[in-house]
mmCIF file of C-alpha atoms in Angstrom:
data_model
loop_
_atom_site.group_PDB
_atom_site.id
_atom_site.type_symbol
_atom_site.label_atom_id
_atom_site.label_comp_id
_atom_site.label_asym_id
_atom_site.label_seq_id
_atom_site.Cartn_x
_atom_site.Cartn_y
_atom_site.Cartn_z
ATOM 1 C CA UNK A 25 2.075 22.656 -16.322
ATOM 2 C CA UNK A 26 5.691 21.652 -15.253
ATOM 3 C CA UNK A 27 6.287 19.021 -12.691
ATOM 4 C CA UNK A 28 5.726 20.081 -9.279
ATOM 5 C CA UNK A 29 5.321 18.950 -5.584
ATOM 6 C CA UNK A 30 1.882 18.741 -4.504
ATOM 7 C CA UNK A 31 0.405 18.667 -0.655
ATOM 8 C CA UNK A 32 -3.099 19.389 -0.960
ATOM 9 C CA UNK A 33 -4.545 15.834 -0.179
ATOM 10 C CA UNK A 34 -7.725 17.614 -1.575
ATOM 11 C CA UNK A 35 -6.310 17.931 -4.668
ATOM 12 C CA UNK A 36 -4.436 14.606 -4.646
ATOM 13 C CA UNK A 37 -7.935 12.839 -4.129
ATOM 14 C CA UNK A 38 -9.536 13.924 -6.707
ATOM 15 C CA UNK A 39 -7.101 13.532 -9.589
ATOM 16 C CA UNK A 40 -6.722 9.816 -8.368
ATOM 17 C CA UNK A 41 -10.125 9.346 -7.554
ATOM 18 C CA UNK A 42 -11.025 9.680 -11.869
ATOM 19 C CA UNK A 43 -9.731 6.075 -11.496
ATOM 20 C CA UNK A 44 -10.418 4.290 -8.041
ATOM 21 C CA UNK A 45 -9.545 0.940 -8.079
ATOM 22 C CA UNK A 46 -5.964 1.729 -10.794
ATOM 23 C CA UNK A 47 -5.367 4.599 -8.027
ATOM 24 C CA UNK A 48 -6.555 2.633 -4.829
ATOM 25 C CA UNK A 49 -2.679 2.455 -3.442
ATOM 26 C CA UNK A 50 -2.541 5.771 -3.843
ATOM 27 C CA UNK A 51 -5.614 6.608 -2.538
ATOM 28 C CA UNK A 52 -4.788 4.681 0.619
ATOM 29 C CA UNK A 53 -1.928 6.479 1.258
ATOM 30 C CA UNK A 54 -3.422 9.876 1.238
ATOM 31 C CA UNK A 55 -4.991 8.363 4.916
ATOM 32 C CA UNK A 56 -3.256 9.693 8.049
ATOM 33 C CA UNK A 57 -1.169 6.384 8.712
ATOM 34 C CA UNK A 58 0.547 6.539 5.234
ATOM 35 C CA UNK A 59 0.346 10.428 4.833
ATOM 36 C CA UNK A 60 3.829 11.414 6.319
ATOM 37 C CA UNK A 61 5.988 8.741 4.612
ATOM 38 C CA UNK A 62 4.991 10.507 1.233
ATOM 39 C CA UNK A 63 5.859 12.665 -1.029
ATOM 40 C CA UNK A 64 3.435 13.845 -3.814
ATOM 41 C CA UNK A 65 4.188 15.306 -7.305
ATOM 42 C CA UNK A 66 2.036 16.308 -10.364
ATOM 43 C CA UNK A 67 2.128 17.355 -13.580
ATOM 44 C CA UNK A 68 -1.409 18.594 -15.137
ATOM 45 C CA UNK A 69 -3.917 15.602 -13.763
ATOM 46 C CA UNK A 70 -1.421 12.830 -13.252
ATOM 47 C CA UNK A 71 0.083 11.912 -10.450
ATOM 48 C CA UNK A 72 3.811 10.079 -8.867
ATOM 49 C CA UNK A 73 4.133 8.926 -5.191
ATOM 50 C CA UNK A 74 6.949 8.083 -3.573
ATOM 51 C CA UNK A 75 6.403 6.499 -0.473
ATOM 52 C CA UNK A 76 9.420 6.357 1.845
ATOM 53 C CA UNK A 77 7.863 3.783 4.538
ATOM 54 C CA UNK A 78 9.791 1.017 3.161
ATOM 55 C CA UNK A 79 13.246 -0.184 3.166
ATOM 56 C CA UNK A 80 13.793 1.295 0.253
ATOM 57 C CA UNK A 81 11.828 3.871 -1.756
ATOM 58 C CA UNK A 82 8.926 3.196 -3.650
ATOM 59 C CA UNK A 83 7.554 5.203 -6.754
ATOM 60 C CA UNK A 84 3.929 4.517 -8.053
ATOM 61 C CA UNK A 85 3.222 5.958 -11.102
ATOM 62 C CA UNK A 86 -0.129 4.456 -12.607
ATOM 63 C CA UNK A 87 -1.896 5.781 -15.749
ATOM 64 C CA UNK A 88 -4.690 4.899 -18.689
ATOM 65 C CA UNK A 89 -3.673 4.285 -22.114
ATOM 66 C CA UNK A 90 -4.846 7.993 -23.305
ATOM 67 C CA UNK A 91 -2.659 8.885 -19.960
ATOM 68 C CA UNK A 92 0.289 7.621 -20.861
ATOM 69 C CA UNK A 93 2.267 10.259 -22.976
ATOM 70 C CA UNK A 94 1.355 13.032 -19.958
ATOM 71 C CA UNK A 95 2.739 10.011 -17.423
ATOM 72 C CA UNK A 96 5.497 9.096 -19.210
ATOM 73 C CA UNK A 97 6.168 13.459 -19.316
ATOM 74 C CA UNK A 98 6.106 13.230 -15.452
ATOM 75 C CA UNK A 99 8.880 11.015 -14.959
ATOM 76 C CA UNK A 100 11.138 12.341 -17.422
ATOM 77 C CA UNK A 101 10.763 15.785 -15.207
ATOM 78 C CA UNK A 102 11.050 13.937 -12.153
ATOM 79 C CA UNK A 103 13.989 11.512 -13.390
ATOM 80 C CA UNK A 104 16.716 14.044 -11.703
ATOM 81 C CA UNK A 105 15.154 14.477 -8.469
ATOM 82 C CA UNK A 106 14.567 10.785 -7.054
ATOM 83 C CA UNK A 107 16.592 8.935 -4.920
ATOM 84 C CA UNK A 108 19.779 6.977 -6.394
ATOM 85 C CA UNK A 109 18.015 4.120 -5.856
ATOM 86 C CA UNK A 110 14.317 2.913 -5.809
ATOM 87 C CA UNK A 111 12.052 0.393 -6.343
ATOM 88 C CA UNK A 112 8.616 1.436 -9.095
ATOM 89 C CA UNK A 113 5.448 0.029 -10.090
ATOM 90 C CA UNK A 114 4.635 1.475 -13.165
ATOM 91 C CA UNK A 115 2.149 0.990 -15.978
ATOM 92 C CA UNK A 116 3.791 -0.473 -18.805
ATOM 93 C CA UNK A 117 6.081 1.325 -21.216
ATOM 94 C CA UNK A 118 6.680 3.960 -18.262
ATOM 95 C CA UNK A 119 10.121 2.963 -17.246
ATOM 96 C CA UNK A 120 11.583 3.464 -20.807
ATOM 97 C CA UNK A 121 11.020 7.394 -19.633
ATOM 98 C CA UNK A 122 13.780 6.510 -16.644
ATOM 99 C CA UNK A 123 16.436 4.870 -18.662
ATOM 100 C CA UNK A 124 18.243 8.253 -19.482
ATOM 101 C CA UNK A 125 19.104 8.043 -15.803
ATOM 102 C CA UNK A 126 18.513 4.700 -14.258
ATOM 103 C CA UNK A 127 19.400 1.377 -15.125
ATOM 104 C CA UNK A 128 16.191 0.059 -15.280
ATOM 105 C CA UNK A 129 16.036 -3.978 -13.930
ATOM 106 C CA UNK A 130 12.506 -5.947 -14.337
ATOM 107 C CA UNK A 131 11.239 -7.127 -10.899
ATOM 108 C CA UNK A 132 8.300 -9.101 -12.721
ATOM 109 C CA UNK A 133 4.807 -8.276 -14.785
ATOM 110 C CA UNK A 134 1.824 -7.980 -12.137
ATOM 111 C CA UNK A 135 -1.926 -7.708 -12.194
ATOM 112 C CA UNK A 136 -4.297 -5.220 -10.247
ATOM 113 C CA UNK A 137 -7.478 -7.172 -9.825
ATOM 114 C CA UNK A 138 -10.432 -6.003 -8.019
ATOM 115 C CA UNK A 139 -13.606 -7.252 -6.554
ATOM 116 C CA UNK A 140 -16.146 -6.741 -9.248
ATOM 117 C CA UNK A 141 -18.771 -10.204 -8.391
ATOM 118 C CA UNK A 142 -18.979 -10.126 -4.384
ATOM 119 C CA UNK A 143 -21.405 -12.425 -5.464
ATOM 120 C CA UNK A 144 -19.314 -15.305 -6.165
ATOM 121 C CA UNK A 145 -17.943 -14.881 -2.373
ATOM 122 C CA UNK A 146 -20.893 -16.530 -1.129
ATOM 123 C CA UNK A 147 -19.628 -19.974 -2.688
ATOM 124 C CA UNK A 148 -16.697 -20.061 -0.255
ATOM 125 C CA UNK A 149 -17.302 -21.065 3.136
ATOM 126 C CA UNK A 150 -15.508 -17.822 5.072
ATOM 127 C CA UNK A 151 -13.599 -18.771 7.877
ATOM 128 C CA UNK A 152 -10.642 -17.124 10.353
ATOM 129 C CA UNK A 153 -10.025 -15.057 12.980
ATOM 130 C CA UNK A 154 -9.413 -11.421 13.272
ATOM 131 C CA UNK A 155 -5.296 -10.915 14.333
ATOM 132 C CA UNK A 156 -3.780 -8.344 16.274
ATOM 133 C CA UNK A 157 -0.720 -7.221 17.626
ATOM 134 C CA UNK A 158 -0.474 -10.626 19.887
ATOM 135 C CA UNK A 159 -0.148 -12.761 16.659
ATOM 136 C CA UNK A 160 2.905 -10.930 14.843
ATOM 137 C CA UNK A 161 4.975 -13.434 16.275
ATOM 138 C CA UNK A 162 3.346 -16.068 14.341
ATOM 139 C CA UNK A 163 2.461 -14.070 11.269
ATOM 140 C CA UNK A 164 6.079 -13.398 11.169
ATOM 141 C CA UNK A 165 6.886 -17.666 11.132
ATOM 142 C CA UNK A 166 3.987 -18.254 8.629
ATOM 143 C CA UNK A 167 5.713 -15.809 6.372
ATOM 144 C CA UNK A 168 9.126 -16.597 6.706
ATOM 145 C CA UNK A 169 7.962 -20.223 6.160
ATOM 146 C CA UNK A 170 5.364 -19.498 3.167
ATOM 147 C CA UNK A 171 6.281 -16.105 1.986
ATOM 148 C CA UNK A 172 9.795 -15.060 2.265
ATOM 149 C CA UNK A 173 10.490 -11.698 1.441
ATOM 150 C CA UNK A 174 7.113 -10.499 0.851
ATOM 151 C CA UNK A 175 6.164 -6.930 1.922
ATOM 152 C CA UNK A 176 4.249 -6.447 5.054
ATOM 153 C CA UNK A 177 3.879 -3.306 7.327
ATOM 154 C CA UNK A 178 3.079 -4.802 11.344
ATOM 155 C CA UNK A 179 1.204 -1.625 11.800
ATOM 156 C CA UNK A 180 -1.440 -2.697 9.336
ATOM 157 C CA UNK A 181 -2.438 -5.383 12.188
ATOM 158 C CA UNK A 182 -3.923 -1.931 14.447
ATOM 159 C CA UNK A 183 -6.738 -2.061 10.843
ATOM 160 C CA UNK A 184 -8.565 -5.044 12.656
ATOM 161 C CA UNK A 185 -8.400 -6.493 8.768
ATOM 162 C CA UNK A 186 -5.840 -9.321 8.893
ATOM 163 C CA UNK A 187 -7.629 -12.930 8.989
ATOM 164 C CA UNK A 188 -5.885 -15.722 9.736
ATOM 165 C CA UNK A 189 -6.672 -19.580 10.301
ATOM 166 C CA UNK A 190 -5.039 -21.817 12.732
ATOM 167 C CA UNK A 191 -5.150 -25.415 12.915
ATOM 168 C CA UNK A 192 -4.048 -27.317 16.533
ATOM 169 C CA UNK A 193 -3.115 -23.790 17.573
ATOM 170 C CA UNK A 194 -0.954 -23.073 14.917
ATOM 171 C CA UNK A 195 -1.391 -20.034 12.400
ATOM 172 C CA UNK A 196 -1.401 -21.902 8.682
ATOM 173 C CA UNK A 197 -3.114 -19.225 6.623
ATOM 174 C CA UNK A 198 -3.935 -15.896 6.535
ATOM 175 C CA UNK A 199 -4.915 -12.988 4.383
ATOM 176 C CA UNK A 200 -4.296 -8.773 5.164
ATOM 177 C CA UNK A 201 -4.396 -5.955 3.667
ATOM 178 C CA UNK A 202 -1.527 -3.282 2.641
ATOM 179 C CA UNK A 203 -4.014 -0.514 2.427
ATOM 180 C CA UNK A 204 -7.156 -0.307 3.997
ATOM 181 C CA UNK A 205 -8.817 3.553 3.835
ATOM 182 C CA UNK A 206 -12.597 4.322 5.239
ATOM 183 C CA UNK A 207 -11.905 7.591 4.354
ATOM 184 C CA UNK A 208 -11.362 7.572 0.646
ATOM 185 C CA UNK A 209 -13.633 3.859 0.501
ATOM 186 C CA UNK A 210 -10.830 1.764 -0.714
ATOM 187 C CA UNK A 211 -8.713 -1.386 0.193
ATOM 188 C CA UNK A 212 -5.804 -3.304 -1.422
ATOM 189 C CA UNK A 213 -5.506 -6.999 -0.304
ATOM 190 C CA UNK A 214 -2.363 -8.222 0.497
ATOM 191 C CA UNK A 215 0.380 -10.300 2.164
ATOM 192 C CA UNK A 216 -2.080 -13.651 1.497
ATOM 193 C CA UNK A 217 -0.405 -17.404 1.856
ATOM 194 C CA UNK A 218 -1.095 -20.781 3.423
ATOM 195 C CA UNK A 219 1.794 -22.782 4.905
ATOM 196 C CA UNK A 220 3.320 -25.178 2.823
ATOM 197 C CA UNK A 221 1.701 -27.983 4.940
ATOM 198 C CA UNK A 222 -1.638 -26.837 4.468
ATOM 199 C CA UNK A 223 -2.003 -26.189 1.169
ATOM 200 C CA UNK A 224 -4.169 -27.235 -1.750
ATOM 201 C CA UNK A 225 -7.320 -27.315 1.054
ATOM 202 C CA UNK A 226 -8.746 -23.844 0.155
ATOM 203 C CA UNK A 227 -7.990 -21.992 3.227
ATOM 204 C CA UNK A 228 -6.185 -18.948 1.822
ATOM 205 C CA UNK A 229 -9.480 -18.628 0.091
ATOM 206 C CA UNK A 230 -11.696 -18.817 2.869
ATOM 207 C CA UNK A 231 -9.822 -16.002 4.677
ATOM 208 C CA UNK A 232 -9.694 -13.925 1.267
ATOM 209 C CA UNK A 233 -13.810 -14.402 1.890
ATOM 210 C CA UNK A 234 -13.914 -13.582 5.494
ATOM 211 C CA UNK A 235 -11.715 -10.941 4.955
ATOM 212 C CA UNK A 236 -13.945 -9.739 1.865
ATOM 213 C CA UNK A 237 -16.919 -9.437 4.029
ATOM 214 C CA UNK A 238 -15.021 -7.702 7.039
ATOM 215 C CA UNK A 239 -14.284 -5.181 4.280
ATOM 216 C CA UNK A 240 -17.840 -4.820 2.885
ATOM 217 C CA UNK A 241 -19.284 -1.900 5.057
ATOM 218 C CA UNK A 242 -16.649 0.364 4.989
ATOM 219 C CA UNK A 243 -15.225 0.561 1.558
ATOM 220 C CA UNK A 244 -16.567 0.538 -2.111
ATOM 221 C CA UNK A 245 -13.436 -1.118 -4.028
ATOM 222 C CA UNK A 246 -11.440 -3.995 -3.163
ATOM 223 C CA UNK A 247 -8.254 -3.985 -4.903
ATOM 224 C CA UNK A 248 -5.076 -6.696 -5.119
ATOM 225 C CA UNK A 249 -2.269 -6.951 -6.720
ATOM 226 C CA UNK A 250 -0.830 -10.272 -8.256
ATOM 227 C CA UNK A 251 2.050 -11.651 -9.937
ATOM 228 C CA UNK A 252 1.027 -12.066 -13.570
ATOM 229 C CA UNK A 253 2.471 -15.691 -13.761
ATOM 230 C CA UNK A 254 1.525 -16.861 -10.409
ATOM 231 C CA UNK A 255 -1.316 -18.808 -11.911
ATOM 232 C CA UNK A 256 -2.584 -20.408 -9.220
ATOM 233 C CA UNK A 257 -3.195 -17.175 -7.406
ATOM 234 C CA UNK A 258 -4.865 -15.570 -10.011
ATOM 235 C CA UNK A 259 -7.160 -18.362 -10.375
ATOM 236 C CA UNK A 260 -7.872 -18.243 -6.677
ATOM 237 C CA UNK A 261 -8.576 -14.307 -6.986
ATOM 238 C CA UNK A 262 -11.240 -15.048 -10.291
ATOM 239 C CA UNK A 263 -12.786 -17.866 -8.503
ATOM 240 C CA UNK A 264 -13.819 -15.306 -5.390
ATOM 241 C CA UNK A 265 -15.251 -12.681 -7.517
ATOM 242 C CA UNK A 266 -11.609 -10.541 -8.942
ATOM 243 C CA UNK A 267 -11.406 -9.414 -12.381
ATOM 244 C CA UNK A 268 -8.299 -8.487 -14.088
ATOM 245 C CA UNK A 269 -8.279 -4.294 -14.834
ATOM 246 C CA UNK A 270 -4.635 -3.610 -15.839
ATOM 247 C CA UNK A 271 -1.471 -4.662 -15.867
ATOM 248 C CA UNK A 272 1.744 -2.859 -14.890
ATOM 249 C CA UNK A 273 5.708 -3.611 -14.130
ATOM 250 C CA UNK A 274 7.860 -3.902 -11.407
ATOM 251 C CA UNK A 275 11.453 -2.437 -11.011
ATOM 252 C CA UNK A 276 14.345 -1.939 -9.641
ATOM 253 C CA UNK A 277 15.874 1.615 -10.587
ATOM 254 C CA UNK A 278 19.661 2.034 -9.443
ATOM 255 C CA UNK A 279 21.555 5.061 -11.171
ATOM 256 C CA UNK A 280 24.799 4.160 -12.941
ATOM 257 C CA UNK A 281 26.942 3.032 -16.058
ATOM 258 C CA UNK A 282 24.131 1.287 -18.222
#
């Protein structure tokens, strides 16, 4: 099967459902709020979004090892039909498939961890307080003082799944989610820091645990995705019950002389 659009959400869940938690972006974005800031393609049973709700394009393309040569197929049919310029999240060894047309710059190796122990969440004393649309103010401060430049959507607020912790009034930690779908029983954790103050005290980890448990009822994987040298994060994650299931690269794709 050639490369072609796809807009059966049917469909789309159940190729990316053979792999919840790899697919759990995806899957998220099949929901209502994400649903008309995407486009869809596939070729046989994989699968390339490009989600147009940021400031730039995004393309997630996300495949197994015995996947990959059927991925990598994908993009080299979809190469001439993306935007000029984009930003990907591919697993690794994808991008080489782009070079004929981008130039291809490394934007860092991350992890996608998920929640496989809840168990070890009940070691972490949970604390934090649901946020709303009254707080973006000061989740706006806490990030541009803790986590410039990270990638947060205000509408995700409406979810009732950001938890945040204030000390003496003042928001110092907090921890959200990028994706958060009852529908297809999935959630991606994101957009989690501690003020630079207030670090080194465990309270991005409580609200990771509060959040956790918000999530519990309405969804069966609990996703995240991590920096692969941002040690101190990932240690966080393993301590509250994550486990490492793949890796993958970000990049920056800009057509031009290579």
């Amino acid at each position: 099967m050639p490369v072609r659009a796809e807009h059966d959400r049917a469909v789309l869940a159940g190729l990316l459902r053979r792999d919840p938690v790899l697919h759990a972006y995806q899957l998220g974005d099949l929901d209502d709020f994400f649903w008309p800031y995407t486009s869809w393609f596939r070729r046989d049973e994989q699968v390339a979004l490009l989600y147009h709700g940021a400031a730039e394009p995004v393309l997630l393309v996300f495949a197994a090892d015995r996947d990959r040569s059927t991925a990598t197929a994908l993009l080299d049919e979809l190469a001439p039909v993306l935007p000029a310029r984009l930003y990907a999240h591919l697993s690794p060894g994808l991008e080489r498939a782009l070079t004929g047309r981008y130039v291809v710059s490394p934007a860092g190796e991350h992890l996608r961890m998920a929640l496989t122990d809840p168990g070890r969440l009940a070691g972490v004393t949970a604390s934090g307080e649901v946020l709303d649309g009254a707080d973006l103010p000061a989740l706006r401060a806490l990030y541009a003082a803790a986590y410039p430049g990270n990638w947060f959507d205000p509408r995700m607020l409406d979810t009732g799944h950001y938890v945040g912790v204030r000390e003496h009034g003042d928001l110092v930690a907090v921890a959200g989610v990028h994706v958060w779908s009852p529908t297809y029983r999935v959630a991606a954790l994101g957009n989690v820091t501690t003020h630079p103050r207030a670090r080194g005290r465990g309270l991005a980890g409580a609200a990771v645990a509060a959040l956790c448990a918000r999530l519990r009822d309405s969804v069966d994987h609990v996703t995240l995705n991590v920096r692969a040298d941002n040690t101190a994060a990932v240690r966080l994650y393993e301590r509250l019950g994550f486990t490492r299931v793949a890796r993958f690269g970000e990049h920056t794709l800009t057509t031009g002389p290579r």
